[in-house]
mmCIF file of C-alpha atoms in Angstrom:
data_model
loop_
_atom_site.group_PDB
_atom_site.id
_atom_site.type_symbol
_atom_site.label_atom_id
_atom_site.label_comp_id
_atom_site.label_asym_id
_atom_site.label_seq_id
_atom_site.Cartn_x
_atom_site.Cartn_y
_atom_site.Cartn_z
ATOM 1 C CA MET A 715 35.114 88.443 122.807
ATOM 2 C CA LYS A 716 37.444 87.811 120.633
ATOM 3 C CA HIS A 717 38.564 91.105 118.157
ATOM 4 C CA VAL A 718 39.945 90.911 114.647
ATOM 5 C CA ILE A 719 41.194 94.388 113.170
ATOM 6 C CA ILE A 720 42.995 93.692 110.222
ATOM 7 C CA GLY A 721 45.242 97.108 109.189
ATOM 8 C CA ALA A 722 48.112 98.949 111.781
ATOM 9 C CA GLY A 723 47.348 102.256 110.625
ATOM 10 C CA ALA A 724 45.936 105.258 111.719
ATOM 11 C CA ALA A 725 42.282 103.281 112.283
ATOM 12 C CA GLY A 726 43.525 100.084 113.579
ATOM 13 C CA ILE A 727 45.867 101.901 116.477
ATOM 14 C CA SER A 728 42.851 103.330 117.389
ATOM 15 C CA ALA A 729 40.188 100.922 117.176
ATOM 16 C CA ALA A 730 42.489 99.096 118.718
ATOM 17 C CA ARG A 731 43.441 101.316 121.742
ATOM 18 C CA THR A 732 39.850 102.003 122.552
ATOM 19 C CA LEU A 733 38.679 97.974 122.760
ATOM 20 C CA ARG A 734 41.262 97.127 125.401
ATOM 21 C CA LYS A 735 40.889 100.338 127.354
ATOM 22 C CA GLN A 736 36.991 99.822 127.361
ATOM 23 C CA SER A 737 37.834 95.832 127.901
ATOM 24 C CA ALA A 738 40.479 94.344 130.169
ATOM 25 C CA VAL A 739 39.432 90.979 129.340
ATOM 26 C CA ASP A 740 38.710 90.565 125.285
ATOM 27 C CA GLU A 741 41.189 89.198 123.305
ATOM 28 C CA ILE A 742 42.510 91.645 120.519
ATOM 29 C CA VAL A 743 44.245 90.570 117.519
ATOM 30 C CA MET A 744 45.784 92.797 114.935
ATOM 31 C CA ILE A 745 46.326 91.439 111.449
ATOM 32 C CA ALA A 746 49.652 94.254 109.366
ATOM 33 C CA THR A 747 51.388 93.562 106.208
ATOM 34 C CA ASP A 748 54.231 95.350 108.057
ATOM 35 C CA ARG A 749 56.235 94.618 110.593
ATOM 36 C CA LEU A 750 55.694 98.670 112.653
ATOM 37 C CA ALA A 751 52.999 100.495 113.259
ATOM 38 C CA TYR A 752 53.599 103.950 110.623
ATOM 39 C CA SER A 753 52.562 106.514 110.180
ATOM 40 C CA ARG A 754 51.974 107.445 106.239
ATOM 41 C CA CYS A 755 52.431 111.346 106.597
ATOM 42 C CA MET A 756 55.555 110.514 107.723
ATOM 43 C CA LEU A 757 57.180 108.515 105.130
ATOM 44 C CA HIS A 758 58.333 111.297 102.496
ATOM 45 C CA LYS A 759 60.459 112.231 106.695
ATOM 46 C CA TYR A 760 62.116 108.233 105.725
ATOM 47 C CA ILE A 761 62.917 109.253 102.826
ATOM 48 C CA GLY A 762 64.983 112.326 102.779
ATOM 49 C CA GLY A 763 66.563 110.947 106.083
ATOM 50 C CA GLU A 764 64.789 113.667 108.454
ATOM 51 C CA ARG A 765 63.478 109.929 111.237
ATOM 52 C CA ASP A 766 64.705 106.596 110.268
ATOM 53 C CA GLU A 767 62.447 103.346 110.823
ATOM 54 C CA LYS A 768 61.350 103.322 114.440
ATOM 55 C CA GLY A 769 61.019 107.563 113.934
ATOM 56 C CA ILE A 770 58.296 107.187 112.241
ATOM 57 C CA SER A 771 56.087 104.877 114.173
ATOM 58 C CA PHE A 772 53.815 106.277 116.357
ATOM 59 C CA VAL A 773 52.887 104.272 118.364
ATOM 60 C CA GLU A 774 54.544 102.991 122.169
ATOM 61 C CA GLU A 775 57.831 100.631 122.110
ATOM 62 C CA ASP A 776 55.758 97.855 124.010
ATOM 63 C CA PHE A 777 52.346 98.754 122.569
ATOM 64 C CA PHE A 778 51.335 95.283 121.409
ATOM 65 C CA GLU A 779 52.677 94.229 124.742
ATOM 66 C CA SER A 780 52.039 96.810 127.307
ATOM 67 C CA ASN A 781 48.092 96.614 125.743
ATOM 68 C CA ARG A 782 48.266 92.869 125.459
ATOM 69 C CA ILE A 783 47.208 92.456 121.850
ATOM 70 C CA ARG A 784 48.831 89.951 119.473
ATOM 71 C CA PHE A 785 50.300 91.666 116.328
ATOM 72 C CA CYS A 786 50.119 89.370 113.241
ATOM 73 C CA SER A 787 52.445 91.801 111.315
ATOM 74 C CA ASP A 788 54.274 90.235 108.377
ATOM 75 C CA ARG A 789 50.406 88.524 106.743
ATOM 76 C CA THR A 790 48.245 89.086 103.359
ATOM 77 C CA VAL A 791 44.819 88.602 104.297
ATOM 78 C CA THR A 792 43.506 86.612 100.874
ATOM 79 C CA LYS A 793 39.538 86.590 101.768
ATOM 80 C CA ILE A 794 37.713 86.821 104.499
ATOM 81 C CA ASP A 795 34.995 84.008 105.095
ATOM 82 C CA THR A 796 31.716 86.027 106.985
ATOM 83 C CA SER A 797 30.105 82.729 107.145
ATOM 84 C CA ASN A 798 32.557 81.008 109.857
ATOM 85 C CA HIS A 799 33.510 84.329 111.646
ATOM 86 C CA GLN A 800 37.349 84.472 110.020
ATOM 87 C CA VAL A 801 40.144 85.863 108.178
ATOM 88 C CA CYS A 802 41.960 83.515 106.340
ATOM 89 C CA PHE A 803 45.996 83.289 104.610
ATOM 90 C CA ALA A 804 47.465 81.244 102.135
ATOM 91 C CA ASP A 805 48.845 79.172 105.250
ATOM 92 C CA GLY A 806 45.356 79.588 107.755
ATOM 93 C CA VAL A 807 43.286 81.219 109.522
ATOM 94 C CA GLU A 808 42.010 83.553 112.686
ATOM 95 C CA SER A 809 38.454 83.378 113.704
ATOM 96 C CA TYR A 810 37.319 86.243 115.206
ATOM 97 C CA ASP A 811 33.305 87.430 117.031
ATOM 98 C CA LYS A 812 33.770 90.543 115.299
ATOM 99 C CA LEU A 813 36.034 92.417 113.441
ATOM 100 C CA LEU A 814 37.248 95.494 111.788
ATOM 101 C CA ILE A 815 38.757 96.301 108.459
ATOM 102 C CA ALA A 816 41.195 98.986 108.027
ATOM 103 C CA THR A 817 42.990 98.732 105.758
ATOM 104 C CA GLY A 818 42.926 101.546 104.362
ATOM 105 C CA ALA A 819 44.327 102.745 100.789
ATOM 106 C CA GLU A 820 46.560 101.645 97.650
ATOM 107 C CA SER A 821 47.817 103.674 95.027
ATOM 108 C CA PHE A 822 46.231 104.057 91.743
ATOM 109 C CA PHE A 823 47.971 104.182 88.497
ATOM 110 C CA PRO A 824 47.117 105.548 85.479
ATOM 111 C CA PRO A 825 46.450 103.609 82.772
ATOM 112 C CA ILE A 826 49.873 104.092 80.624
ATOM 113 C CA PRO A 827 51.632 100.680 78.758
ATOM 114 C CA GLY A 828 54.257 100.454 80.523
ATOM 115 C CA LEU A 829 54.046 102.506 83.303
ATOM 116 C CA LYS A 830 52.249 99.843 86.716
ATOM 117 C CA GLY A 831 55.232 97.156 86.983
ATOM 118 C CA ALA A 832 58.583 99.009 85.310
ATOM 119 C CA LYS A 833 61.422 98.530 88.079
ATOM 120 C CA ASN A 834 62.216 101.908 88.339
ATOM 121 C CA VAL A 835 58.502 103.175 89.642
ATOM 122 C CA PHE A 836 56.820 103.799 92.851
ATOM 123 C CA GLY A 837 53.936 105.006 94.389
ATOM 124 C CA LEU A 838 53.822 105.915 98.322
ATOM 125 C CA ARG A 839 51.719 104.388 99.809
ATOM 126 C CA ASP A 840 53.556 101.394 102.114
ATOM 127 C CA LEU A 841 56.971 101.540 104.680
ATOM 128 C CA VAL A 842 58.272 99.641 101.079
ATOM 129 C CA ASP A 843 57.562 101.822 98.613
ATOM 130 C CA ALA A 844 59.808 104.564 100.951
ATOM 131 C CA ARG A 845 62.834 101.638 101.548
ATOM 132 C CA ALA A 846 62.603 101.750 97.359
ATOM 133 C CA ILE A 847 62.655 105.487 96.574
ATOM 134 C CA LYS A 848 65.441 106.127 99.036
ATOM 135 C CA SER A 849 67.352 103.510 97.721
ATOM 136 C CA GLN A 850 67.274 103.937 94.560
ATOM 137 C CA GLY A 851 66.948 108.154 94.526
ATOM 138 C CA SER A 852 70.324 107.817 96.412
ATOM 139 C CA LYS A 853 71.626 107.125 92.635
ATOM 140 C CA ALA A 854 69.509 108.797 90.324
ATOM 141 C CA LYS A 855 69.995 111.987 88.183
ATOM 142 C CA HIS A 856 66.214 112.975 86.624
ATOM 143 C CA VAL A 857 63.795 112.091 89.144
ATOM 144 C CA VAL A 858 60.188 112.777 88.258
ATOM 145 C CA VAL A 859 56.692 112.976 90.460
ATOM 146 C CA ILE A 860 52.942 112.745 88.989
ATOM 147 C CA GLY A 861 50.745 115.044 90.863
ATOM 148 C CA ALA A 862 51.209 117.939 92.257
ATOM 149 C CA GLY A 863 48.702 116.444 95.493
ATOM 150 C CA LEU A 864 49.597 116.394 99.117
ATOM 151 C CA VAL A 865 50.988 112.978 98.030
ATOM 152 C CA GLY A 866 52.717 114.261 95.748
ATOM 153 C CA LEU A 867 54.562 116.615 97.225
ATOM 154 C CA ASP A 868 55.678 114.812 100.564
ATOM 155 C CA VAL A 869 57.676 113.226 98.073
ATOM 156 C CA ALA A 870 58.994 115.923 96.148
ATOM 157 C CA TYR A 871 60.420 117.323 99.883
ATOM 158 C CA GLY A 872 62.092 113.910 101.265
ATOM 159 C CA LEU A 873 63.475 113.691 97.450
ATOM 160 C CA LEU A 874 64.186 117.881 97.945
ATOM 161 C CA GLU A 875 66.186 117.173 101.441
ATOM 162 C CA MET A 876 68.169 113.847 99.425
ATOM 163 C CA GLY A 877 69.690 117.045 97.767
ATOM 164 C CA LYS A 878 67.343 116.047 94.373
ATOM 165 C CA LYS A 879 65.901 118.841 92.216
ATOM 166 C CA PRO A 880 62.840 116.226 90.836
ATOM 167 C CA THR A 881 60.553 117.235 88.782
ATOM 168 C CA VAL A 882 56.029 117.412 88.940
ATOM 169 C CA VAL A 883 53.443 116.670 86.828
ATOM 170 C CA GLU A 884 50.119 117.506 87.502
ATOM 171 C CA MET A 885 47.360 117.871 85.148
ATOM 172 C CA ALA A 886 45.754 120.952 86.684
ATOM 173 C CA ASP A 887 47.174 123.834 86.312
ATOM 174 C CA THR A 888 47.904 125.244 90.067
ATOM 175 C CA ILE A 889 49.594 122.788 92.728
ATOM 176 C CA LEU A 890 47.513 120.942 95.655
ATOM 177 C CA SER A 891 44.839 122.022 94.392
ATOM 178 C CA SER A 892 41.925 119.798 95.513
ATOM 179 C CA ASN A 893 43.569 120.843 98.742
ATOM 180 C CA LEU A 894 43.881 124.435 98.490
ATOM 181 C CA ASP A 895 42.448 127.874 96.438
ATOM 182 C CA ALA A 896 45.271 128.879 93.539
ATOM 183 C CA SER A 897 46.422 131.918 96.115
ATOM 184 C CA ALA A 898 46.828 129.419 99.257
ATOM 185 C CA ALA A 899 49.248 126.876 96.848
ATOM 186 C CA LEU A 900 51.457 129.102 95.054
ATOM 187 C CA THR A 901 53.076 130.041 98.128
ATOM 188 C CA TYR A 902 54.000 126.458 98.789
ATOM 189 C CA GLN A 903 54.954 126.380 94.992
ATOM 190 C CA MET A 904 57.200 129.252 95.763
ATOM 191 C CA LYS A 905 58.637 127.117 98.465
ATOM 192 C CA PHE A 906 59.132 124.752 96.817
ATOM 193 C CA GLU A 907 60.995 126.112 93.448
ATOM 194 C CA GLU A 908 63.105 127.875 95.435
ATOM 195 C CA ALA A 909 64.771 124.687 96.834
ATOM 196 C CA GLY A 910 65.373 123.128 93.470
ATOM 197 C CA CYS A 911 61.669 121.698 92.297
ATOM 198 C CA MET A 912 60.236 122.108 89.396
ATOM 199 C CA PHE A 913 57.091 122.311 87.848
ATOM 200 C CA LYS A 914 55.160 121.109 84.531
ATOM 201 C CA LEU A 915 51.028 122.224 85.351
ATOM 202 C CA GLY A 916 48.625 122.054 82.834
ATOM 203 C CA CYS A 917 50.821 118.791 81.489
ATOM 204 C CA LYS A 918 49.270 115.161 80.437
ATOM 205 C CA VAL A 919 51.352 112.063 80.756
ATOM 206 C CA GLU A 920 50.740 110.508 77.682
ATOM 207 C CA GLY A 921 53.682 107.606 77.902
ATOM 208 C CA VAL A 922 56.680 106.250 79.047
ATOM 209 C CA LEU A 923 60.263 105.027 76.912
ATOM 210 C CA SER A 924 61.462 101.811 78.863
ATOM 211 C CA ASP A 925 65.342 100.480 78.101
ATOM 212 C CA ALA A 926 65.657 97.094 77.134
ATOM 213 C CA SER A 927 66.304 96.304 80.976
ATOM 214 C CA GLY A 928 62.234 96.859 81.612
ATOM 215 C CA GLN A 929 63.101 100.211 83.094
ATOM 216 C CA VAL A 930 61.752 103.598 81.994
ATOM 217 C CA SER A 931 64.139 105.845 80.687
ATOM 218 C CA ALA A 932 61.520 108.749 79.485
ATOM 219 C CA ILE A 933 57.812 109.973 79.901
ATOM 220 C CA THR A 934 56.737 111.967 77.077
ATOM 221 C CA LEU A 935 54.249 114.738 78.018
ATOM 222 C CA GLY A 936 50.557 115.678 76.111
ATOM 223 C CA ASP A 937 52.638 118.429 74.258
ATOM 224 C CA GLY A 938 54.588 116.057 72.381
ATOM 225 C CA SER A 939 57.856 116.814 74.942
ATOM 226 C CA GLN A 940 59.990 114.073 77.056
ATOM 227 C CA LEU A 941 61.316 114.515 80.737
ATOM 228 C CA ASN A 942 64.395 111.926 80.988
ATOM 229 C CA CYS A 943 63.718 109.822 84.258
ATOM 230 C CA ASP A 944 65.589 107.148 85.667
ATOM 231 C CA LEU A 945 63.351 107.268 89.577
ATOM 232 C CA LEU A 946 59.137 107.702 88.344
ATOM 233 C CA VAL A 947 57.165 107.812 91.538
ATOM 234 C CA VAL A 948 53.161 107.713 90.472
ATOM 235 C CA ALA A 949 51.362 109.713 92.739
ATOM 236 C CA SER A 950 48.276 110.454 91.262
ATOM 237 C CA GLY A 951 46.036 109.684 93.609
ATOM 238 C CA VAL A 952 45.007 106.677 96.588
ATOM 239 C CA ARG A 953 41.684 104.285 96.478
ATOM 240 C CA PRO A 954 40.751 102.197 98.978
ATOM 241 C CA SER A 955 42.032 98.886 99.255
ATOM 242 C CA ILE A 956 38.828 97.174 98.498
ATOM 243 C CA GLY A 957 39.624 94.919 95.343
ATOM 244 C CA TRP A 958 40.672 91.984 98.022
ATOM 245 C CA LEU A 959 36.849 91.939 99.313
ATOM 246 C CA ALA A 960 35.866 90.895 96.411
ATOM 247 C CA ASP A 961 33.453 87.321 97.443
ATOM 248 C CA SER A 962 33.449 88.034 100.304
ATOM 249 C CA GLY A 963 29.717 88.757 100.607
ATOM 250 C CA ILE A 964 30.374 93.216 102.164
ATOM 251 C CA VAL A 965 29.312 95.577 100.002
ATOM 252 C CA CYS A 966 31.990 97.736 98.231
ATOM 253 C CA GLU A 967 31.307 100.707 95.901
ATOM 254 C CA ARG A 968 33.175 103.956 96.276
ATOM 255 C CA GLY A 969 34.353 102.069 99.700
ATOM 256 C CA VAL A 970 34.028 99.392 102.348
ATOM 257 C CA VAL A 971 29.949 100.217 102.329
ATOM 258 C CA VAL A 972 29.262 101.478 106.115
ATOM 259 C CA ASP A 973 26.439 102.726 107.700
ATOM 260 C CA ASN A 974 26.690 105.652 111.139
ATOM 261 C CA TYR A 975 27.834 103.381 112.844
ATOM 262 C CA LEU A 976 30.694 101.863 110.860
ATOM 263 C CA ALA A 977 28.752 98.965 110.479
ATOM 264 C CA THR A 978 28.927 97.325 107.133
ATOM 265 C CA ASN A 979 26.557 95.253 105.601
ATOM 266 C CA ILE A 980 27.472 91.908 107.597
ATOM 267 C CA ALA A 981 26.913 91.365 110.865
ATOM 268 C CA ASN A 982 30.039 91.679 113.219
ATOM 269 C CA VAL A 983 31.535 93.116 110.232
ATOM 270 C CA TYR A 984 32.909 97.082 110.464
ATOM 271 C CA ALA A 985 35.389 98.876 108.961
ATOM 272 C CA ALA A 986 37.740 102.251 109.956
ATOM 273 C CA GLY A 987 39.989 104.719 107.685
ATOM 274 C CA ASP A 988 40.223 104.923 104.776
ATOM 275 C CA VAL A 989 39.445 101.280 103.103
ATOM 276 C CA THR A 990 35.767 103.636 103.801
ATOM 277 C CA GLY A 991 36.339 106.065 101.561
ATOM 278 C CA LEU A 992 34.883 108.909 103.828
ATOM 279 C CA SER A 993 38.100 111.206 103.643
ATOM 280 C CA GLU A 994 41.492 110.709 104.093
ATOM 281 C CA SER A 995 42.051 112.868 106.590
ATOM 282 C CA TRP A 996 44.740 111.380 109.666
ATOM 283 C CA PRO A 997 41.973 112.622 112.303
ATOM 284 C CA ASN A 998 39.061 111.847 110.983
ATOM 285 C CA ALA A 999 40.760 108.131 110.479
ATOM 286 C CA VAL A 1000 41.663 107.746 114.274
ATOM 287 C CA GLU A 1001 37.685 109.323 115.334
ATOM 288 C CA GLN A 1002 36.661 106.970 112.644
ATOM 289 C CA GLY A 1003 38.384 103.524 114.831
ATOM 290 C CA GLU A 1004 37.327 105.101 118.201
ATOM 291 C CA VAL A 1005 33.552 105.290 117.123
ATOM 292 C CA ALA A 1006 34.225 101.068 115.224
ATOM 293 C CA ALA A 1007 35.212 100.011 118.323
ATOM 294 C CA GLN A 1008 32.543 100.975 120.856
ATOM 295 C CA ASN A 1009 29.981 99.337 118.438
ATOM 296 C CA MET A 1010 31.825 96.688 118.553
ATOM 297 C CA LEU A 1011 32.017 96.685 122.217
ATOM 298 C CA GLY A 1012 28.183 96.665 122.165
ATOM 299 C CA MET A 1013 28.531 100.336 123.042
ATOM 300 C CA PRO A 1014 25.974 102.285 120.409
ATOM 301 C CA ASN A 1015 28.178 105.716 119.053
ATOM 302 C CA GLU A 1016 27.248 107.108 115.228
ATOM 303 C CA TYR A 1017 30.286 108.622 113.324
ATOM 304 C CA THR A 1018 29.355 112.508 112.501
ATOM 305 C CA ASP A 1019 32.182 114.151 111.398
ATOM 306 C CA THR A 1020 31.500 113.563 108.069
ATOM 307 C CA PHE A 1021 33.910 116.161 106.243
ATOM 308 C CA SER A 1022 35.456 114.925 103.242
ATOM 309 C CA LEU A 1023 37.438 117.783 102.392
ATOM 310 C CA LYS A 1024 38.736 119.086 105.398
ATOM 311 C CA ASN A 1025 42.785 119.278 104.850
ATOM 312 C CA THR A 1026 46.296 119.989 106.535
ATOM 313 C CA ILE A 1027 49.374 120.248 105.050
ATOM 314 C CA HIS A 1028 52.609 121.813 106.675
ATOM 315 C CA PHE A 1029 55.952 122.043 104.287
ATOM 316 C CA PHE A 1030 58.408 124.452 104.835
ATOM 317 C CA GLY A 1031 57.707 125.944 108.121
ATOM 318 C CA ILE A 1032 54.096 127.526 106.804
ATOM 319 C CA PRO A 1033 50.882 125.778 108.122
ATOM 320 C CA SER A 1034 47.949 125.622 106.249
ATOM 321 C CA LEU A 1035 43.942 124.050 107.037
ATOM 322 C CA SER A 1036 40.944 123.578 104.959
ATOM 323 C CA VAL A 1037 37.196 122.551 105.261
ATOM 324 C CA GLY A 1038 34.731 122.059 103.144
ATOM 325 C CA ARG A 1039 34.501 124.257 99.652
ATOM 326 C CA LEU A 1040 37.700 126.119 98.028
ATOM 327 C CA ASN A 1041 35.980 128.507 95.634
ATOM 328 C CA GLY A 1042 33.188 129.549 95.896
ATOM 329 C CA LYS A 1043 30.623 129.660 92.632
ATOM 330 C CA GLU A 1044 28.062 131.858 91.709
ATOM 331 C CA GLY A 1045 25.632 133.668 94.253
ATOM 332 C CA ASP A 1046 28.475 133.729 96.661
ATOM 333 C CA VAL A 1047 30.904 135.656 98.983
ATOM 334 C CA GLU A 1048 34.242 135.153 100.068
ATOM 335 C CA GLU A 1049 35.788 137.141 102.216
ATOM 336 C CA SER A 1050 39.716 137.354 102.677
ATOM 337 C CA ARG A 1051 42.553 138.948 104.119
ATOM 338 C CA GLU A 1052 46.657 138.981 103.658
ATOM 339 C CA ASP A 1053 49.717 139.606 104.897
ATOM 340 C CA ARG A 1054 53.030 138.732 105.391
ATOM 341 C CA LYS A 1055 52.774 135.482 108.197
ATOM 342 C CA ARG A 1056 49.292 134.497 106.891
ATOM 343 C CA TYR A 1057 46.641 134.154 103.982
ATOM 344 C CA GLN A 1058 42.559 132.895 104.977
ATOM 345 C CA LYS A 1059 39.660 132.884 103.288
ATOM 346 C CA VAL A 1060 35.945 132.507 103.879
ATOM 347 C CA ILE A 1061 33.864 131.672 101.444
ATOM 348 C CA LEU A 1062 30.298 132.178 102.510
ATOM 349 C CA ARG A 1063 26.693 130.658 100.898
ATOM 350 C CA ASP A 1064 23.864 132.459 102.169
ATOM 351 C CA GLY A 1065 25.793 133.817 105.323
ATOM 352 C CA ILE A 1066 26.474 130.601 106.304
ATOM 353 C CA PRO A 1067 29.872 129.454 105.605
ATOM 354 C CA VAL A 1068 30.406 126.812 103.731
ATOM 355 C CA GLY A 1069 34.330 126.405 102.863
ATOM 356 C CA VAL A 1070 37.270 127.821 104.894
ATOM 357 C CA ILE A 1071 41.038 128.233 103.803
ATOM 358 C CA LEU A 1072 43.475 129.208 106.889
ATOM 359 C CA GLN A 1073 46.787 129.321 105.614
ATOM 360 C CA GLY A 1074 50.242 131.030 108.519
ATOM 361 C CA ASP A 1075 47.746 131.402 111.107
ATOM 362 C CA ILE A 1076 45.596 129.153 111.679
ATOM 363 C CA SER A 1077 43.911 129.386 115.129
ATOM 364 C CA ARG A 1078 40.563 129.357 115.509
ATOM 365 C CA SER A 1079 40.108 126.365 113.055
ATOM 366 C CA GLY A 1080 38.008 124.595 114.652
ATOM 367 C CA PHE A 1081 35.748 127.322 115.552
ATOM 368 C CA TRP A 1082 35.341 127.538 111.301
ATOM 369 C CA GLN A 1083 34.795 123.700 111.730
ATOM 370 C CA GLN A 1084 31.363 124.187 113.784
ATOM 371 C CA LEU A 1085 30.020 126.755 111.670
ATOM 372 C CA ILE A 1086 30.350 124.718 108.614
ATOM 373 C CA LYS A 1087 29.734 121.122 110.067
ATOM 374 C CA ASN A 1088 25.858 122.848 112.151
ATOM 375 C CA LYS A 1089 25.233 125.495 109.319
ATOM 376 C CA VAL A 1090 25.483 128.747 111.488
ATOM 377 C CA ASP A 1091 24.144 131.706 109.453
ATOM 378 C CA VAL A 1092 26.114 134.351 110.400
ATOM 379 C CA SER A 1093 25.162 137.308 108.706
ATOM 380 C CA GLY A 1094 24.575 140.744 110.754
ATOM 381 C CA ARG A 1095 26.559 139.287 113.315
ATOM 382 C CA SER A 1096 29.589 141.010 113.052
ATOM 383 C CA LYS A 1097 30.431 143.554 110.096
ATOM 384 C CA ASP A 1098 34.195 141.682 109.965
ATOM 385 C CA ILE A 1099 33.382 138.605 109.215
ATOM 386 C CA TRP A 1100 36.547 137.476 111.190
ATOM 387 C CA LYS A 1101 35.654 138.976 114.223
ATOM 388 C CA VAL A 1102 32.901 136.438 114.522
ATOM 389 C CA SER A 1103 33.490 133.792 117.383
ATOM 390 C CA PHE A 1104 31.687 131.742 119.741
ATOM 391 C CA ALA A 1105 30.256 134.831 121.585
ATOM 392 C CA ASP A 1106 27.853 135.618 118.620
ATOM 393 C CA SER A 1107 26.148 131.253 118.802
ATOM 394 C CA TYR A 1108 23.621 132.199 120.950
ATOM 395 C CA GLY A 1109 20.395 133.228 120.169
ATOM 396 C CA ILE A 1110 16.990 134.062 121.974
ATOM 397 C CA GLU A 1111 14.322 132.130 121.976
ATOM 398 C CA ASP A 1112 10.588 133.565 121.613
ATOM 399 C CA ASN A 1113 10.005 133.471 125.521
ATOM 400 C CA GLY A 1114 13.600 134.810 126.011
ATOM 401 C CA GLU A 1115 15.495 131.636 126.762
ATOM 402 C CA TYR A 1116 19.651 131.389 125.502
ATOM 403 C CA LYS A 1117 20.005 128.762 122.828
ATOM 404 C CA TRP A 1118 22.756 127.160 121.751
ATOM 405 C CA LEU A 1119 22.795 127.978 118.075
ATOM 406 C CA PHE A 1120 25.053 123.939 117.723
ATOM 407 C CA ASP A 1121 22.634 122.291 118.909
#
């Protein structure tokens, strides 16, 4: 059996590990546009100089050799010929028995004339981007980041470590609006501002000004003001990398459409990670890669961890984790507690946790995730919601037997 994996990120590497662990004889081929298997979560540490290129790798140095994986680096897939079971390149093909698409996501550039293609405008999705930002950032005087989500703040953090003082422009009124509530986000905003970062919140970028050499020299905002700029990083979101699948017959909507077994509509073709649009979480991508590999091997396993709103954040020594809803709706109950070292909030709907934010102290995060995932009613179990524990998660059947409520 020959397994081909396109993409060497979290999902792809996890799948390769699982395939080799379960089968000593199957052939495994990995195809990637990069020369290294690296963590995209660590790109900002490369920009800031905290790590070199080897330091952002998340596999052992001899990973491919020791696992007998043929690694085809610096290769760009042009299309998939599902009729003939072939992955196609400009200069050849690679046949497969089972195929996994794990190409991740790519930076999204807003449709602003003069933005995409400018010589000093970059996203941050690949090592190529990080190299360019680091190179140009070393000599830039006015650095602007569009987007105050997790990627935007990763960029800003790396630039701060370079000694730069970036300006971050964000349409929302708070930073990390998709990851945290306003209170938890403010903790990070204050830390970034103390370090020299400036934020322009509630602002929309309306246009860019370019010089004769094709470089952006300034951006214009919705209020009519301008920001000088000789390095611009766009971190306004990502989209699953699916454009190259247009003629493959593989159904794509928000991402590659998969069933509970991570199989596509085409026999013997699977997908995992950001390319599916199921989640942008690293742990979820790892789990999807493992599940997909098991199914490729004929070991049926369903993927059930479908939390699209699960985030982990760590800046300035402060960890945060959020699962589910960030803010309550009408009728919900919000319970929070805060002191100098932590901020924690849980959102209850009809007694069932639907969201939790933990900052500073993220212990018991797995417990809260299980409550949310299994829709466990915690009402009446304790007067203090923060004292609810696994011990409270047993019920009693009519016949007197104990029942585990997570089943």
